[in-house]
Coordinates of C-alpha atoms in Angstrom, one line a residue:
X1 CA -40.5 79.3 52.3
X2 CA -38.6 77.7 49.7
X3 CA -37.3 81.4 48.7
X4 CA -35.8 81.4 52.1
X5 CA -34.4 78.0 52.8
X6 CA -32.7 79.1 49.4
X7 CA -31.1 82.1 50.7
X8 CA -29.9 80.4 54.2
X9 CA -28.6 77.5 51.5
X10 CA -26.1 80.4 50.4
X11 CA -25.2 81.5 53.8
X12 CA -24.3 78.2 54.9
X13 CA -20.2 77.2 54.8
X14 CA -19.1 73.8 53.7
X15 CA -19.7 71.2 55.5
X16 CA -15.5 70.7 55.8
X17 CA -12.8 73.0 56.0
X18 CA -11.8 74.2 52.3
X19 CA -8.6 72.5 51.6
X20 CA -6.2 72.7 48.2
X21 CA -3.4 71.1 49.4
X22 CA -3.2 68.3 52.3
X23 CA -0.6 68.8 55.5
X24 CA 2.0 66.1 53.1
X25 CA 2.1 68.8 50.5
X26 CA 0.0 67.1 47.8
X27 CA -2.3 68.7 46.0
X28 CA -6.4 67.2 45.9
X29 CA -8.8 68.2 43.8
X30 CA -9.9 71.8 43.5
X31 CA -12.7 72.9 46.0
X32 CA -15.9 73.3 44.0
X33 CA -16.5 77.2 43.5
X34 CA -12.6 78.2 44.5
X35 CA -10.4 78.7 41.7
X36 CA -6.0 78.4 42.7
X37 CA -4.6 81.7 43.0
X38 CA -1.5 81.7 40.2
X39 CA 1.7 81.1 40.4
X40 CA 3.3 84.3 41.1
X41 CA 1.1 85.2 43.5
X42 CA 2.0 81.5 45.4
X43 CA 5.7 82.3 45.1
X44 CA 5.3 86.0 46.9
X45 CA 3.3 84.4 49.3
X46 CA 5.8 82.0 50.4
X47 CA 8.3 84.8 50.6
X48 CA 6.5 86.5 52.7
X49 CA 5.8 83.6 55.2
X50 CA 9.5 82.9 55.6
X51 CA 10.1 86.5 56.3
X52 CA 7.1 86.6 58.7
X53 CA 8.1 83.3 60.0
X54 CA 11.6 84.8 60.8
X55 CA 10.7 88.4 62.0
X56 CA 8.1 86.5 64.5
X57 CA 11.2 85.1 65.8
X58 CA 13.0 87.2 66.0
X59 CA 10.4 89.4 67.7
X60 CA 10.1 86.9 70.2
X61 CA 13.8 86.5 71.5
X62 CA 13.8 90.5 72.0
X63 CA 11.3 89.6 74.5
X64 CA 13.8 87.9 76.6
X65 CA 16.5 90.3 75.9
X66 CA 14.4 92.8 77.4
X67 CA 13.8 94.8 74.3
X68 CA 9.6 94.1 74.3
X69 CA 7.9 94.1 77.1
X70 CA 4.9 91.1 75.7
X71 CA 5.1 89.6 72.4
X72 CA 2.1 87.5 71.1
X73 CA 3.9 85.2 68.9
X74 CA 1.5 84.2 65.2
X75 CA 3.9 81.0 64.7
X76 CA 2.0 78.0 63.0
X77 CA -0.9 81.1 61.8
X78 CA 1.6 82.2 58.9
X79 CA -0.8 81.0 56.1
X80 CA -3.8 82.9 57.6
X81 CA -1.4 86.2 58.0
X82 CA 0.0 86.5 55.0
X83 CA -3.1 85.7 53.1
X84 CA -5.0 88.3 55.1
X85 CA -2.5 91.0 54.0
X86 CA -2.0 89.6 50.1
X87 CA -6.2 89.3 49.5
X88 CA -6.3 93.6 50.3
X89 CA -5.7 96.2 47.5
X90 CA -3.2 99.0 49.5
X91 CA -6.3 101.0 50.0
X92 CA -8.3 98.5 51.7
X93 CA -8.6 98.9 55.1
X94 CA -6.9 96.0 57.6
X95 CA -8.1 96.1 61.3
X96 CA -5.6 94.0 63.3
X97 CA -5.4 92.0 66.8
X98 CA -2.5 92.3 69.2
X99 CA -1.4 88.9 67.9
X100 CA -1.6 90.0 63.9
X101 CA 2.1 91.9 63.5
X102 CA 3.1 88.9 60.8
X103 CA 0.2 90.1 58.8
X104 CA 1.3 94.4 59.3
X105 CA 5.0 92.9 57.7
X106 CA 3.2 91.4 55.4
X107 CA 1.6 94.8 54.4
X108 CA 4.8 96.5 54.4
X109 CA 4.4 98.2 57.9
X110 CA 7.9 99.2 59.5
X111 CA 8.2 96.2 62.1
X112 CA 9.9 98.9 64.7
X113 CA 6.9 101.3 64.5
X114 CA 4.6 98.2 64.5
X115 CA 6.5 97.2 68.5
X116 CA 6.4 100.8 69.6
X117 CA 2.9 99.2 71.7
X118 CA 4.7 96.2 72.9
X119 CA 7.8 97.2 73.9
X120 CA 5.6 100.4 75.2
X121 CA 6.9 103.3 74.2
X122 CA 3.8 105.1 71.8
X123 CA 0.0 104.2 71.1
X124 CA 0.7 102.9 68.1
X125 CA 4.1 103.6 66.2
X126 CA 2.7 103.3 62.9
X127 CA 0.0 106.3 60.7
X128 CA -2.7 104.4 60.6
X129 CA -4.1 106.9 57.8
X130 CA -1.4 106.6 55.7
X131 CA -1.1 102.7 55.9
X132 CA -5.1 102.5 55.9
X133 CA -4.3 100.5 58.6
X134 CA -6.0 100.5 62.0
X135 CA -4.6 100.4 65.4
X136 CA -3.6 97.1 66.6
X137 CA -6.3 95.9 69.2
X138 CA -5.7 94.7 72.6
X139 CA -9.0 94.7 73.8
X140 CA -11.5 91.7 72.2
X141 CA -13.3 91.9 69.2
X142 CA -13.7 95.9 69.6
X143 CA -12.2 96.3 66.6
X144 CA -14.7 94.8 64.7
X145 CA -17.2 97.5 65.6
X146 CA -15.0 99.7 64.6
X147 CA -14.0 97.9 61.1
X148 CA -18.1 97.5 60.3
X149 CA -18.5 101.6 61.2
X150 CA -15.6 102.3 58.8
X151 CA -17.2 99.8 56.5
X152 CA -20.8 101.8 56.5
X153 CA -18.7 105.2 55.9
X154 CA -17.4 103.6 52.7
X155 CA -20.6 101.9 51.8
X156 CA -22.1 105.7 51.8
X157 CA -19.5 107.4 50.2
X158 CA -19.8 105.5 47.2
X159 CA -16.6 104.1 47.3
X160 CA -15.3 100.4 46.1
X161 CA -13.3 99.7 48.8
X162 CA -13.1 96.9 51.5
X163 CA -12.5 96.2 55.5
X164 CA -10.9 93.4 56.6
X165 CA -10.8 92.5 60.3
X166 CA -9.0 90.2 61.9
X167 CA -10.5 88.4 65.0
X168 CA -9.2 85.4 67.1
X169 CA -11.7 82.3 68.0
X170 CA -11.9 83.7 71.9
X171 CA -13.0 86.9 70.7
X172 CA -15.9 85.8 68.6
X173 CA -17.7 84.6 72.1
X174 CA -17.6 88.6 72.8
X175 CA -20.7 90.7 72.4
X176 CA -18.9 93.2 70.4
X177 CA -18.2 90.4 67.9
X178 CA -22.0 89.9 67.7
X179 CA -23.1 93.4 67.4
X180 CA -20.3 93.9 64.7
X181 CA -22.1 91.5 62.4
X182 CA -26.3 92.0 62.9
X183 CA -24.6 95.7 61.8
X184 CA -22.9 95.1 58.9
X185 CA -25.6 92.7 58.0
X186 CA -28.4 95.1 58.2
X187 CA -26.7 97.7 56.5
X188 CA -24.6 95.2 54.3
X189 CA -21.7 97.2 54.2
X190 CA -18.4 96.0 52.8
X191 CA -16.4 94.3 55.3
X192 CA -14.7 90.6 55.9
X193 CA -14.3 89.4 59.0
X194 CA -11.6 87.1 59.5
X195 CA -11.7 84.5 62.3
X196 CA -8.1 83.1 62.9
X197 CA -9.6 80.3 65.5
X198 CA -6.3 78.4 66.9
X199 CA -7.8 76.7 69.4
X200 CA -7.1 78.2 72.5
X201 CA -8.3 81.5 73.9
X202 CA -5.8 82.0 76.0
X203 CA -6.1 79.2 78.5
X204 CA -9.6 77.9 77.2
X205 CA -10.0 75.5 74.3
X206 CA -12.3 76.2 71.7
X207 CA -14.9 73.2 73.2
X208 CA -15.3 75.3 76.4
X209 CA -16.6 78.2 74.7
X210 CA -19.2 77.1 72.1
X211 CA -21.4 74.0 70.7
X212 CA -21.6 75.8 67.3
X213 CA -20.1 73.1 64.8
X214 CA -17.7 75.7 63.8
X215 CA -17.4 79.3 64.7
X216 CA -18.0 80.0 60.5
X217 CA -22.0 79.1 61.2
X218 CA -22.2 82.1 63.6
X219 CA -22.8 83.8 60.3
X220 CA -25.6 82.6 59.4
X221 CA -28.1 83.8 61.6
X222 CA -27.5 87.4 61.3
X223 CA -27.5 86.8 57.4
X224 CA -23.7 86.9 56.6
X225 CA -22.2 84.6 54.2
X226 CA -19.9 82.5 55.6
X227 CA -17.1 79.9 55.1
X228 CA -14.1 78.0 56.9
X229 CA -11.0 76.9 55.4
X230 CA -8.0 74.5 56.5
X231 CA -6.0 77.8 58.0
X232 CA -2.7 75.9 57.3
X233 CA -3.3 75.7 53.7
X234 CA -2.0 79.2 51.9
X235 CA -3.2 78.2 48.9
X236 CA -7.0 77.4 50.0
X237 CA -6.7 80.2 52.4
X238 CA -6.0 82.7 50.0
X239 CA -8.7 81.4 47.5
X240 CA -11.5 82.2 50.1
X241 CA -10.2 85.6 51.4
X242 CA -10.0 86.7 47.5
X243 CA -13.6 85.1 47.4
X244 CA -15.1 86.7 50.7
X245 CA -13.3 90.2 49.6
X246 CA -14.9 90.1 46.1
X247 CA -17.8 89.3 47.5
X248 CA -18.1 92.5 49.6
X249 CA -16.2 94.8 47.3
X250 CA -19.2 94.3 44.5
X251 CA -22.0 94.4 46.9
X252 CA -22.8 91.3 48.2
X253 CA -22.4 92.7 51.8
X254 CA -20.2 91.4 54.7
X255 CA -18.7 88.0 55.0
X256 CA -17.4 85.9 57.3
X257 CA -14.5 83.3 57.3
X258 CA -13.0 81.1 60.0
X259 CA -9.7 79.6 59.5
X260 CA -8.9 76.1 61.6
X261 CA -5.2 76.8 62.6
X262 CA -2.9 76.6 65.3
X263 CA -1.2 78.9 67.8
X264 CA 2.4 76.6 67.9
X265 CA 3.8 79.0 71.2
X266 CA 2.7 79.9 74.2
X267 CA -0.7 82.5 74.2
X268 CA 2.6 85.1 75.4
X269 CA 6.0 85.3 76.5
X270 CA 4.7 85.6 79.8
X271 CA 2.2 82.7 79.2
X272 CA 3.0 79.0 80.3
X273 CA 1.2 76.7 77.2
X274 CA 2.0 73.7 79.0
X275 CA -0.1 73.8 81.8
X276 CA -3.2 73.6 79.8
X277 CA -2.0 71.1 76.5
X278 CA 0.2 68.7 75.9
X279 CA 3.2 68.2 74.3
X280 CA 1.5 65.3 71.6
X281 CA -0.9 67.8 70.7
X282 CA 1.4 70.0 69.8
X283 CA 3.7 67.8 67.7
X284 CA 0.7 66.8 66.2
X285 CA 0.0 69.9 64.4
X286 CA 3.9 70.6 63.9
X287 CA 2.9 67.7 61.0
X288 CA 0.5 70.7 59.5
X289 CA 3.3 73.3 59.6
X290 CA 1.9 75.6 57.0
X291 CA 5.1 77.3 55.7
X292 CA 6.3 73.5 54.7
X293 CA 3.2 72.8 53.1
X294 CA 3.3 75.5 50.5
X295 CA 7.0 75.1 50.1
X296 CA 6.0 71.4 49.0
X297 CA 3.5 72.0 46.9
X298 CA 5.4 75.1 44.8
X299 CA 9.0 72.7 44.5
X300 CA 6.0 69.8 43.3
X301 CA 4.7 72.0 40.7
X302 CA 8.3 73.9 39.7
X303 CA 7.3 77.1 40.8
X304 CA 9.9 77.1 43.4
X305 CA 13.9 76.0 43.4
X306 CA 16.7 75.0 45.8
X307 CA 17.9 78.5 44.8
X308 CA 14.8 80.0 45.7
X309 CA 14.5 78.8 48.8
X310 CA 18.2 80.0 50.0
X311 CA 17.6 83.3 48.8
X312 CA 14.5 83.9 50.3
X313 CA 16.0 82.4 53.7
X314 CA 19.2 85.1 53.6
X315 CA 17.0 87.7 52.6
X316 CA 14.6 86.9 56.6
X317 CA 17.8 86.6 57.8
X318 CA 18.7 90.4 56.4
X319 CA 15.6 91.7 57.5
X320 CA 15.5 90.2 61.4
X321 CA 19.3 91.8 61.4
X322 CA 18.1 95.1 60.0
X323 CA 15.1 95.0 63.0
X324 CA 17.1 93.4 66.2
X325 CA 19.7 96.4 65.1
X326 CA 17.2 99.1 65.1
X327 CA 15.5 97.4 68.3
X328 CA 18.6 97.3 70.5
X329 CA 18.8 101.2 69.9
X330 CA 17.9 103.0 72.6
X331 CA 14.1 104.6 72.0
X332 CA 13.6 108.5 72.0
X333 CA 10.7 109.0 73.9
X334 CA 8.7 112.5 75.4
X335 CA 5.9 112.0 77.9
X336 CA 4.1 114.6 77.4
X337 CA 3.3 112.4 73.9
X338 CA 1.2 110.8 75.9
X339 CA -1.5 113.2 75.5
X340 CA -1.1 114.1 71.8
X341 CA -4.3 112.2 69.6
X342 CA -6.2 111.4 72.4
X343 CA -9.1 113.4 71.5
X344 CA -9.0 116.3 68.4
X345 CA -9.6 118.7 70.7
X346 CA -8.5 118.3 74.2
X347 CA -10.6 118.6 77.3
X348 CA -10.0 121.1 79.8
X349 CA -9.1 118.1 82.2
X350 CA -6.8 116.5 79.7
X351 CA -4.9 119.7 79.3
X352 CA -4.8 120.2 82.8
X353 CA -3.0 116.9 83.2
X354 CA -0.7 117.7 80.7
X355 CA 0.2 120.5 82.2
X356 CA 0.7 119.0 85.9
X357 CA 3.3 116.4 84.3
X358 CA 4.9 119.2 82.5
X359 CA 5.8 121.0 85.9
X360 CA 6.6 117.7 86.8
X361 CA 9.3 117.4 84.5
X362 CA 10.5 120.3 84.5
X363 CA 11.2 119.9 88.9
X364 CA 12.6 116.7 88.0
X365 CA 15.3 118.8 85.7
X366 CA 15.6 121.5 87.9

């Protein structure tokens, strides 16, 4: 018994959010067990979340131009996005949400490729073989079956890689999300699974969907290690996600983290925020602006200049030019695409469809 009371001991998260740096910018004392990622890495992380703090806005005002046809906006979630992408070697593998295009940016993806789903035009725009990147998911918490399979097939191959899946806090009440984890657990394969939890699932706030004292201790009793961290902090953020992927890469098995964030706009462009929070609340966590925070902290410790700061702004600025240019460009697009990758072989029926909207076309021409 006292073996195991000591192994649940090690599952177990801390009892608060892991925090380096509070929402004024100060640094605290170091979290036992999490060491500061350096300097360097701090600076490229803040570049990164002005970018993705700019592209997300950008991405959103094509919306109303009529350029996308939904955008799930990731503003106030920058920390937990560009950590996500910075704690992967390139030939880790990164299974995404719908809401997670900050954190393909982040990776280096080509943001047009990454909107050919939302503005409809292709599957998914991007090779997900090339950028060991998955598919961004629409349905919930399916991808995390499918990041725990990929994590088994590097388990048995020998190979010292990682999966990292990113999951928000209304899809961890999923059964998907449960059956991803008693699986990785029992055949402690190399995957992290990320829980962005912001609160809302849509519509419905995190108290209307569990009595768990935080979604991290959903870990526990299929065996994962598990942890939470102050999602607003980059700094602690990064710590535990270079923890949790360490963790897996050397064999400890899967791991699980949740990140206590915030989802600043509406659930979608074509989502009204309003009618289900308030306007205080939302101010409130405007205070814990994570972007801000690190900006603080890296001026405090002289990591960061005035200079610094206006170069990396001109440089967003650059880049959301660059992609509302090649976004206002009209999209080349065949229909019969439709068809192409949907299975490796395609089914008599399949074929027979393509077909049909191939005369189809063809009338239309005639």
């Amino acid at each position: 018994m006292a073996a195991q009371r000591q192994n649940v001991t090690g599952l177990l998260p801390a009892g608060e959010p892991v925090r380096f740096v509070a929402e004024d910018g100060t640094a605290g004392p170091p979290p036992p067990g999490y060491t500061e990622p350096s300097p360097e890495r701090l600076r490229e992380a803040y570049r990164r979340m002005v970018l993705g703090r700019r592209f997300d806005t950008q991405a959103t005002a094509l919306t109303k131009q009529g350029r996308l046809a939904v955008y799930p906006s990731a503003a106030g979630q920058e920390a937990c996005q560009i950590a996500a992408a910075l704690a992967l070697r390139d030939d880790d593998w990164l299974f995404p949400t719908y809401r997670d295009s900050m954190a393909l940016v982040a990776r280096g993806l080509d943001p047009v490729q990454l909107m050919e789903l939302l503005r409809g035009t292709w599957h998914c725009g991007y090779d997900p073989h090339a950028t060991f990147t998955a598919p961004q998911c629409t349905p919930l918490a399916t991808q995390t079956l499918h990041a725990a399979g990929l994590a088994d097939a590097i388990r048995r191959r020998g190979e010292e890689r990682v999966v990292l899946a990113l999951i928000g806090d209304g899809g961890t009440s999923e059964g998907d999300f449960h059956e991803a984890l008693n699986f990785a657990a029992v055949f402690h394969v190399p995957v992290v699974f990320f829980v962005q939890n912001n609160g809302f699932a849509i519509s419905v706030p995190l108290a209307k969907q569990t009595r768990a004292p935080a979604l991290a201790y959903k870990g526990v009793g299929y065996g994962v290690a598990s942890e939470q961290v102050d999602g607003n902090d980059l700094v602690a953020v990064l710590s535990v996600l270079d923890h949790a992927v360490a963790h897996a890469r050397c064999g400890g098995g899967p791991f699980l983290v949740e990140a206590h964030t915030y989802r600043m706009d509406a659930h979608t462009n074509a989502d009204d925020a309003t009618r289900y929070r308030d306007a205080a609340e939302v101010e409130r966590w405007r205070a814990a602006d994570p972007v801000r925070r690190l900006e603080t902290h890296l001026r405090e410790r002289g990591v960061l200049t005035e200079e610094d700061v206006a170069a990396d702004a001109a440089a967003a600025e650059e880049f959301a030019a660059g992609f509302r240019a090649r976004m206002n460009a009209e999209p080349e697009v065949d229909p019969l695409g439709l068809f192409a990758h949907v299975y490796a072989e395609p089914t008599r029926q399949l074929a027979a469809q393509r077909e049909t909207l191939r005369a189809e076309l063809a009338a239309q021409e005639g």
